[in-house]
mmCIF file of C-alpha atoms in Angstrom:
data_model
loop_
_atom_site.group_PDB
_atom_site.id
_atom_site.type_symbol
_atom_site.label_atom_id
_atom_site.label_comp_id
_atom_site.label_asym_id
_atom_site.label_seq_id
_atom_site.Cartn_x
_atom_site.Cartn_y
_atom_site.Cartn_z
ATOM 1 C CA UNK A 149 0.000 0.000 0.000
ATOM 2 C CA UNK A 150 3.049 2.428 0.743
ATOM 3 C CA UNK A 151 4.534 2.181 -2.668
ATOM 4 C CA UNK A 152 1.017 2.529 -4.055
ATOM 5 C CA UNK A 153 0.615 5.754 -2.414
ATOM 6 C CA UNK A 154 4.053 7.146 -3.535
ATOM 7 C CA UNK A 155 3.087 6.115 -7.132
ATOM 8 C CA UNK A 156 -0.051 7.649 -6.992
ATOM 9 C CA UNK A 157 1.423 10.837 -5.485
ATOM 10 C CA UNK A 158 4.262 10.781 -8.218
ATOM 11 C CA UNK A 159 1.702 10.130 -11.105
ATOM 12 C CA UNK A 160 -0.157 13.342 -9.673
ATOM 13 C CA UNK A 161 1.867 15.541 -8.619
ATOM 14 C CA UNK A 162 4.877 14.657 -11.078
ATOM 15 C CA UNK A 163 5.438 14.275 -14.980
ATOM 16 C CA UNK A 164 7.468 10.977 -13.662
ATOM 17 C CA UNK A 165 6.098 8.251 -15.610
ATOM 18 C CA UNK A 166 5.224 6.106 -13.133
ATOM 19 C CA UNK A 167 1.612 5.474 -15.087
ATOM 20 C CA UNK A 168 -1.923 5.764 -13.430
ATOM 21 C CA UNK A 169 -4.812 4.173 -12.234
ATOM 22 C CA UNK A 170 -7.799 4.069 -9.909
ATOM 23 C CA UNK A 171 -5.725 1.488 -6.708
ATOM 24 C CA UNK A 172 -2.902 4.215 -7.395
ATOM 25 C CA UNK A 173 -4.876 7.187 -7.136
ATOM 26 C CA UNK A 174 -6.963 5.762 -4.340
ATOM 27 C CA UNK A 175 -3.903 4.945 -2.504
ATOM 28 C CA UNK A 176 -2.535 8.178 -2.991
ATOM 29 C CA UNK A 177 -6.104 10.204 -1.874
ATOM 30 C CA UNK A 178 -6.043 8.483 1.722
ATOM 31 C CA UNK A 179 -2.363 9.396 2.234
ATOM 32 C CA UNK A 180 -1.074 13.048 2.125
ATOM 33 C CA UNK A 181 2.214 11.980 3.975
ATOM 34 C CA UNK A 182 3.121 11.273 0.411
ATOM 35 C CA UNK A 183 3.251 14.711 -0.364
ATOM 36 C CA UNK A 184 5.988 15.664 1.392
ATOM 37 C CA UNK A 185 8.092 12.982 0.459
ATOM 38 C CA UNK A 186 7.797 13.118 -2.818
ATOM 39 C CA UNK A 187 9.152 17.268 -2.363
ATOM 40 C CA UNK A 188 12.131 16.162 -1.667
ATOM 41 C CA UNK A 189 12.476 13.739 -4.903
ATOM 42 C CA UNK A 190 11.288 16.978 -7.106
ATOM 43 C CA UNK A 191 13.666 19.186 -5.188
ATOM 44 C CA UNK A 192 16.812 17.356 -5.488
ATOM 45 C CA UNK A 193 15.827 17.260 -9.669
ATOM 46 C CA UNK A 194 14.973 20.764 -9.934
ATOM 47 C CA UNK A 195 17.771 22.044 -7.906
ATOM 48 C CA UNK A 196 20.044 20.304 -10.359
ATOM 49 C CA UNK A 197 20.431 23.154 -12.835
ATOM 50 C CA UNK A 198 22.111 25.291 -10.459
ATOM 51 C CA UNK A 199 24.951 22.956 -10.666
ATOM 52 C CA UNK A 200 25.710 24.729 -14.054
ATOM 53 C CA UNK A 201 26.830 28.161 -12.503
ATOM 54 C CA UNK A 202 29.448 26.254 -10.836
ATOM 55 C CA UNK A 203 32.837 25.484 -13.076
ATOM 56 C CA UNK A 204 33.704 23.672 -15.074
ATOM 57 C CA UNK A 205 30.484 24.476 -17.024
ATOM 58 C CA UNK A 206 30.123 28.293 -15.593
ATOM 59 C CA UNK A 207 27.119 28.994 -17.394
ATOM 60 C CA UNK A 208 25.569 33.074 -17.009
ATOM 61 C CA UNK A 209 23.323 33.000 -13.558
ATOM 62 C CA UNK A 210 20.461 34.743 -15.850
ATOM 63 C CA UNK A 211 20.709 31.119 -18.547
ATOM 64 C CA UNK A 212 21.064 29.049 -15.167
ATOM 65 C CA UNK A 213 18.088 30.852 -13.741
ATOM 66 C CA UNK A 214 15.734 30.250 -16.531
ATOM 67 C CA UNK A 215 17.035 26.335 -16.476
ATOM 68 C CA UNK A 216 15.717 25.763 -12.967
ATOM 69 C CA UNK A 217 12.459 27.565 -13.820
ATOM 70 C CA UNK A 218 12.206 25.349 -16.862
ATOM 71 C CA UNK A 219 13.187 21.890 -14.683
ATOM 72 C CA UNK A 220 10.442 22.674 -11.947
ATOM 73 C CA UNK A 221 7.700 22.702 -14.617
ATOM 74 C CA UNK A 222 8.898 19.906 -17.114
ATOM 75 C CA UNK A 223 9.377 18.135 -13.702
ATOM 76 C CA UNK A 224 5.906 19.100 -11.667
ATOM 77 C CA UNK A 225 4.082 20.171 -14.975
ATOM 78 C CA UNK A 226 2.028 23.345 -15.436
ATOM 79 C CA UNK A 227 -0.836 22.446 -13.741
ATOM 80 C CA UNK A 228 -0.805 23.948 -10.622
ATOM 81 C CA UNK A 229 -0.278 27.338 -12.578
ATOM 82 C CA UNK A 230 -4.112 26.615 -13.750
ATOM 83 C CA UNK A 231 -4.741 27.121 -9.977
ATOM 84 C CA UNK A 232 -2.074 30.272 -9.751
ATOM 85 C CA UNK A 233 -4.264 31.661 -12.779
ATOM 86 C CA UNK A 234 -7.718 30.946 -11.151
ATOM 87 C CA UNK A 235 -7.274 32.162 -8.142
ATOM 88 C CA UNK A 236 -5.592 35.400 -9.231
ATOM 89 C CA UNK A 237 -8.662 36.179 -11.042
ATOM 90 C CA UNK A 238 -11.312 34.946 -8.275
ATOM 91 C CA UNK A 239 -8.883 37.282 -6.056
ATOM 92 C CA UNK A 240 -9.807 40.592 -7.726
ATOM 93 C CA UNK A 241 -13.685 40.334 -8.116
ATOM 94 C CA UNK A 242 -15.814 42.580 -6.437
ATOM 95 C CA UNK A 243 -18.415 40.002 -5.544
ATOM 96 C CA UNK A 244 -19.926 37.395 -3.510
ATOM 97 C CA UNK A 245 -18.598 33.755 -3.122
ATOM 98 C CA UNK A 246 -20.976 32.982 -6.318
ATOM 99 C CA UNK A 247 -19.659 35.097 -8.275
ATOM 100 C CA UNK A 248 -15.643 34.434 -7.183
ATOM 101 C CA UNK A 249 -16.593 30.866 -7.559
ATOM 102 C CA UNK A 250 -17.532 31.329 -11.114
ATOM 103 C CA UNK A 251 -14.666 33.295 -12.212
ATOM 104 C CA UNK A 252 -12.443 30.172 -10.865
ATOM 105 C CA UNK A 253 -14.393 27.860 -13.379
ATOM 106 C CA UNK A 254 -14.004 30.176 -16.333
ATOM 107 C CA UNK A 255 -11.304 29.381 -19.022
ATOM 108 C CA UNK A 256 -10.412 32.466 -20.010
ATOM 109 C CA UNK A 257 -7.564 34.153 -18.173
ATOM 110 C CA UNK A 258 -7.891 38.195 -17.202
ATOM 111 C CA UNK A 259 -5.529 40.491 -15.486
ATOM 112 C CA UNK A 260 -5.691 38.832 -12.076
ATOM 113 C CA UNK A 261 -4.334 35.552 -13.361
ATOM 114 C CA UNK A 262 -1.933 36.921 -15.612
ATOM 115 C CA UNK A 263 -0.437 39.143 -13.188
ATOM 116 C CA UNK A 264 -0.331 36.398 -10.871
ATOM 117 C CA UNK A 265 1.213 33.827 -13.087
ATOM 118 C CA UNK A 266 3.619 36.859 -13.555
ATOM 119 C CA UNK A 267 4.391 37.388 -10.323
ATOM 120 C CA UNK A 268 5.150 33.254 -9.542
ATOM 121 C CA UNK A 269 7.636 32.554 -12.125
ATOM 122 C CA UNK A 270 9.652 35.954 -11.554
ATOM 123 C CA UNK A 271 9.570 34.777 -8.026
ATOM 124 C CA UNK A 272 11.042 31.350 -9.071
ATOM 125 C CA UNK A 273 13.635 33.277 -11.273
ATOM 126 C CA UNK A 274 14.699 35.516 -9.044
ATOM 127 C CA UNK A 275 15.034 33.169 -6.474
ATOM 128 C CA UNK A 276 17.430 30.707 -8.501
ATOM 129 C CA UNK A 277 19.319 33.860 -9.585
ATOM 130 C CA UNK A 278 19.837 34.906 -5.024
ATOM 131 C CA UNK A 279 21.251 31.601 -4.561
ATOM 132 C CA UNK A 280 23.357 31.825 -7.443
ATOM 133 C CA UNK A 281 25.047 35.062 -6.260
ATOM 134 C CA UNK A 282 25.185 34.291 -2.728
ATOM 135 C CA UNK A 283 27.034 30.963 -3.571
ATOM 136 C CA UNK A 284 29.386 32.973 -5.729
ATOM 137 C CA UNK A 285 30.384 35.346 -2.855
ATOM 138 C CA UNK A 286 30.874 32.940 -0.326
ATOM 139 C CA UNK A 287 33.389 31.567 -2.851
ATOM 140 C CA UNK A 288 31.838 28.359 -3.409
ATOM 141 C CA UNK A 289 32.195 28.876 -7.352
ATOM 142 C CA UNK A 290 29.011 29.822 -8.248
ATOM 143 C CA UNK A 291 26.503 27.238 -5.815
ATOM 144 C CA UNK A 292 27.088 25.905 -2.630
ATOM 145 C CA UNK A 293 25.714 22.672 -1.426
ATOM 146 C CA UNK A 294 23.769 25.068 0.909
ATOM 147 C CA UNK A 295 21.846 26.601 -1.690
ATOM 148 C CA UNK A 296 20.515 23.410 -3.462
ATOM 149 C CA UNK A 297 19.725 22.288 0.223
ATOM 150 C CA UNK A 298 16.822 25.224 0.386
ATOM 151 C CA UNK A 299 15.706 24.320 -3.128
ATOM 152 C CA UNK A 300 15.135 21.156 -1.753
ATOM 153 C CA UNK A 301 13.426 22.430 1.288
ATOM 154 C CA UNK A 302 11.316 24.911 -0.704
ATOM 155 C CA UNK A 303 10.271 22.112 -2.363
ATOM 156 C CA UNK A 304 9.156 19.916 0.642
ATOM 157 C CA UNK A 305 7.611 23.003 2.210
ATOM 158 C CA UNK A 306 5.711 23.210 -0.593
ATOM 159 C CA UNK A 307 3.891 19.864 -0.670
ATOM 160 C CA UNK A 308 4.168 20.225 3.227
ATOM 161 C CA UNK A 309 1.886 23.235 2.973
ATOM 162 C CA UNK A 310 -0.356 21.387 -0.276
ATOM 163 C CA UNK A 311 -0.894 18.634 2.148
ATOM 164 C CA UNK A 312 -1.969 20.207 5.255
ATOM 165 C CA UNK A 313 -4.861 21.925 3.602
ATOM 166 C CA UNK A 314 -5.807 18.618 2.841
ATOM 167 C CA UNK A 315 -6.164 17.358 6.216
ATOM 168 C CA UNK A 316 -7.690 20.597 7.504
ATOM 169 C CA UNK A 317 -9.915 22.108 4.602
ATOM 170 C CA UNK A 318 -13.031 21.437 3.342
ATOM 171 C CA UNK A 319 -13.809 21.886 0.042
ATOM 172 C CA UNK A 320 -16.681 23.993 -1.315
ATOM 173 C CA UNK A 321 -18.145 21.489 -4.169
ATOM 174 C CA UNK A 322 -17.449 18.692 -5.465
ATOM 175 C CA UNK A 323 -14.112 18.259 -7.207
ATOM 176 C CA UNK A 324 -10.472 17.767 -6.400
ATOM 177 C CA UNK A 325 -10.677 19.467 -3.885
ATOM 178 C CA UNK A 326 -13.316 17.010 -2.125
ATOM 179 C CA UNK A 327 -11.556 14.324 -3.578
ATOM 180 C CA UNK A 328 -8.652 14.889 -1.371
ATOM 181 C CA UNK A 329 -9.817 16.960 1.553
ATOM 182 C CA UNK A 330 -12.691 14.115 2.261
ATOM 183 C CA UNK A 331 -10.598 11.511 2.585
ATOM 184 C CA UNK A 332 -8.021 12.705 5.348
ATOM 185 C CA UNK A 333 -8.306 14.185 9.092
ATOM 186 C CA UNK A 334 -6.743 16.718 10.816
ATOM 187 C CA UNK A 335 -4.474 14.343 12.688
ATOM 188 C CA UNK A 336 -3.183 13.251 9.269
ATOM 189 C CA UNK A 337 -1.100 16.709 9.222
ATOM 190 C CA UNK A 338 0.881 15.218 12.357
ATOM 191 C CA UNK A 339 2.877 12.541 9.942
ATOM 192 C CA UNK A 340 3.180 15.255 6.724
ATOM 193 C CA UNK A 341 4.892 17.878 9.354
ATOM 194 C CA UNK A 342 7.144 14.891 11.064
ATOM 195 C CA UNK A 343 8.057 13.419 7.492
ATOM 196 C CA UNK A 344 9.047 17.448 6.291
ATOM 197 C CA UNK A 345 10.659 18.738 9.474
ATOM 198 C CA UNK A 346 14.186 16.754 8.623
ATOM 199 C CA UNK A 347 14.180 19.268 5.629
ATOM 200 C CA UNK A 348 15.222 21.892 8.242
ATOM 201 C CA UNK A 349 18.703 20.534 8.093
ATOM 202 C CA UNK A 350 19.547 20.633 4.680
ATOM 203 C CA UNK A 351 21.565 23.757 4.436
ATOM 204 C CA UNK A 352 23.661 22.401 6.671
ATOM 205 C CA UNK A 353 25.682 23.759 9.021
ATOM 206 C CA UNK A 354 22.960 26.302 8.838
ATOM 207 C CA UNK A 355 19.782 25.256 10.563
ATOM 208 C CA UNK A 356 17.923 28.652 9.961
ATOM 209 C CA UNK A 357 17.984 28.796 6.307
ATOM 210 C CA UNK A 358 16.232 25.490 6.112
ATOM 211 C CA UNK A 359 13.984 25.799 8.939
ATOM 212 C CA UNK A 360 12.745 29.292 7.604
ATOM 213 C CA UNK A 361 11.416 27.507 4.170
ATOM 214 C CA UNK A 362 9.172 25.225 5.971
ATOM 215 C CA UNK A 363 7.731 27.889 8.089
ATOM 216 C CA UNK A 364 7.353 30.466 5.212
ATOM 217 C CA UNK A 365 5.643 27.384 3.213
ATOM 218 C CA UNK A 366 3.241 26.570 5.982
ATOM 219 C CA UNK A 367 2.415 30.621 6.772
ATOM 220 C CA UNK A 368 1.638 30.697 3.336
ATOM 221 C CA UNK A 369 -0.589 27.309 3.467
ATOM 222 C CA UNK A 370 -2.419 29.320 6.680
ATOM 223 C CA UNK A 371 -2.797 32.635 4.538
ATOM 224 C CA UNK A 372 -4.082 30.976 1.942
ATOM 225 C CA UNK A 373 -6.678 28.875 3.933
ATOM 226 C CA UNK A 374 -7.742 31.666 5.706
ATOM 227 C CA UNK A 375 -8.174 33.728 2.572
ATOM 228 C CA UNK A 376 -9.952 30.654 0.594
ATOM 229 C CA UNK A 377 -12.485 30.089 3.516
ATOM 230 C CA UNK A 378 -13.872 34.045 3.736
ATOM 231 C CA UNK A 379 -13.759 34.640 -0.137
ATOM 232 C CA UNK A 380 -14.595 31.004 -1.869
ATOM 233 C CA UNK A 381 -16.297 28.549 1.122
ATOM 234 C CA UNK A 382 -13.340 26.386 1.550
ATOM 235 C CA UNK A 383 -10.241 25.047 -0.603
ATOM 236 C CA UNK A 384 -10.633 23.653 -3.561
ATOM 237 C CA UNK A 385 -8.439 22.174 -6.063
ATOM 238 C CA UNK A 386 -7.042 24.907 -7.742
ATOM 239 C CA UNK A 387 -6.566 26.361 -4.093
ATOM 240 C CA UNK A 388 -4.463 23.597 -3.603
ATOM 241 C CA UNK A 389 -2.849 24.023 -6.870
ATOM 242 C CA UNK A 390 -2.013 27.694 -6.104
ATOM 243 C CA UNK A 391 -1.137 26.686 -2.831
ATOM 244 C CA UNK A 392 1.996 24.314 -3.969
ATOM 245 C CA UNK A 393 3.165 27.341 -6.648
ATOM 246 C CA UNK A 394 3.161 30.406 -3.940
ATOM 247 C CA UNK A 395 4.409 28.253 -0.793
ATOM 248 C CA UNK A 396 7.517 26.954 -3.095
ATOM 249 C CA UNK A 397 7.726 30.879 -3.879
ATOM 250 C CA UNK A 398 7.679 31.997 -0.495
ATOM 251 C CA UNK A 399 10.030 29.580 0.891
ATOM 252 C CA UNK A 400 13.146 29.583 -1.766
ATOM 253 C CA UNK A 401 12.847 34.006 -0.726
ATOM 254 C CA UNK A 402 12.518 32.839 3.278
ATOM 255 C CA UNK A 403 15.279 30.864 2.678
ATOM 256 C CA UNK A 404 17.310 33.031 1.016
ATOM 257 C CA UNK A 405 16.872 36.228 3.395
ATOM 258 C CA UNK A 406 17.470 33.993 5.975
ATOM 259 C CA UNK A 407 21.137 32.456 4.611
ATOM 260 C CA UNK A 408 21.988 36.211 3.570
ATOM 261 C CA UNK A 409 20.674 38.027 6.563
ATOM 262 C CA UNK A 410 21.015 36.206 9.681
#
């Protein structure tokens, strides 16, 4: 049943072709301590292309940059941006739940969603391009181990945060959302937070930088909870969508401040 889980969880939340089907998916639905552990299989492969700024390949931070933007989406695919999209729209409506709800099932992207697809992958950008330059003055050749460790932290903070609205949302209508939400309890978020919290110590020697991306993801997960329960009824798939794309945002810049600043 455990490696059904994981390959449902990698069939969803991954391009990995692992294949999928109903057991799988099932599997997967009852488990969201799957989430986290696949983050830290996606951040290890998306925190590759960083490895280029260092020699002997040396490649310009702004081409290494738009590589690891690239890898997270040919790796987690664009879906969650649908979300992103949806909810940037739903978020500037000057209207009832009804109406915000509607705007979330409409196709057609306006300014909201643009901006905030906008504002996601410059976020992922300039992120990639921090960790580039802080490697490079701490002399580590243009990435330190440190820096991939926070990619890799961002990335389990992410599905940390995508998981724990799981166990403590409810969603609106039927959906993905209800899909997910109705099948786990809010003691489920006690294994998802156990199985993430060793992603604190992956910029070691530095505890901070780590531990900072977990609690920026889950701040964000809260935020967004908060903000989906007033304005839509309760989370919903693409607030769980969105949810993954900001919280992975949020963290790399937590994690970042923190390794520069502190």
């Amino acid at each position: 049943m455990v490696l059904t889980a994981l390959r449902g969880a990698l069939g969803f939340l991954t391009r990995v072709p692992v294949g999928r089907d109903e057991a799988a998916w099932g599997a997967f639905a009852r488990s969201p301590w799957t989430f986290p552990v696949v983050g830290y299989l996606v951040g290890g492969l998306v925190a590759a292309p960083l490895l280029l700024a260092a020699p002997p390949a040396s490649v310009p931070a702004p081409t290494v940059a738009l590589a690891f933007v690239l890898a997270v989406y040919a790796v987690t695919g664009i879906g969650h941006l649908d979300g992103v999209a949806d909810l940037g729209d739903a978020a500037v409506v000057h209207g009832d739940r009804e109406e915000r709800r509607r705007v979330l099932k409409d196709s057609e992207i306006g300014v909201g969603g643009t901006v905030a697809l906008a504002l996601v992958v410059l976020g992922l950008a300039t992120a990639a391009l921090a960790l580039i330059e802080v490697g490079a003055t701490a002399g580590s050749g243009g990435v330190s181990l440190a820096a991939l460790g926070i990619v890799v932290a961002a990335e389990v903070g992410a599905k940390a945060a995508t998981a724990a609205l799981v166990c403590v949302g409810d969603a609106p209508h039927e959906g993905l959302g209800s899909a997910l939400t109705d099948e786990s309890a809010p003691g489920s978020a006690l294994p998802v937070i156990a199985l993430a919290a060793p992603a604190a110590l992956l910029a070691w020697p530095r505890v901070l930088p780590g531990l900072s991306t977990l609690v920026a993801a889950l701040a964000t997960a809260a935020l967004v909870a908060r903000w989906s329960r007033r304005r839509l009824g309760g989370v919903s798939g693409d607030v769980l969508g969105a949810t993954t794309e900001i919280a992975r945002v949020a963290a790399l810049h937590a994690g970042v401040i923190a390794w520069t600043r502190f």
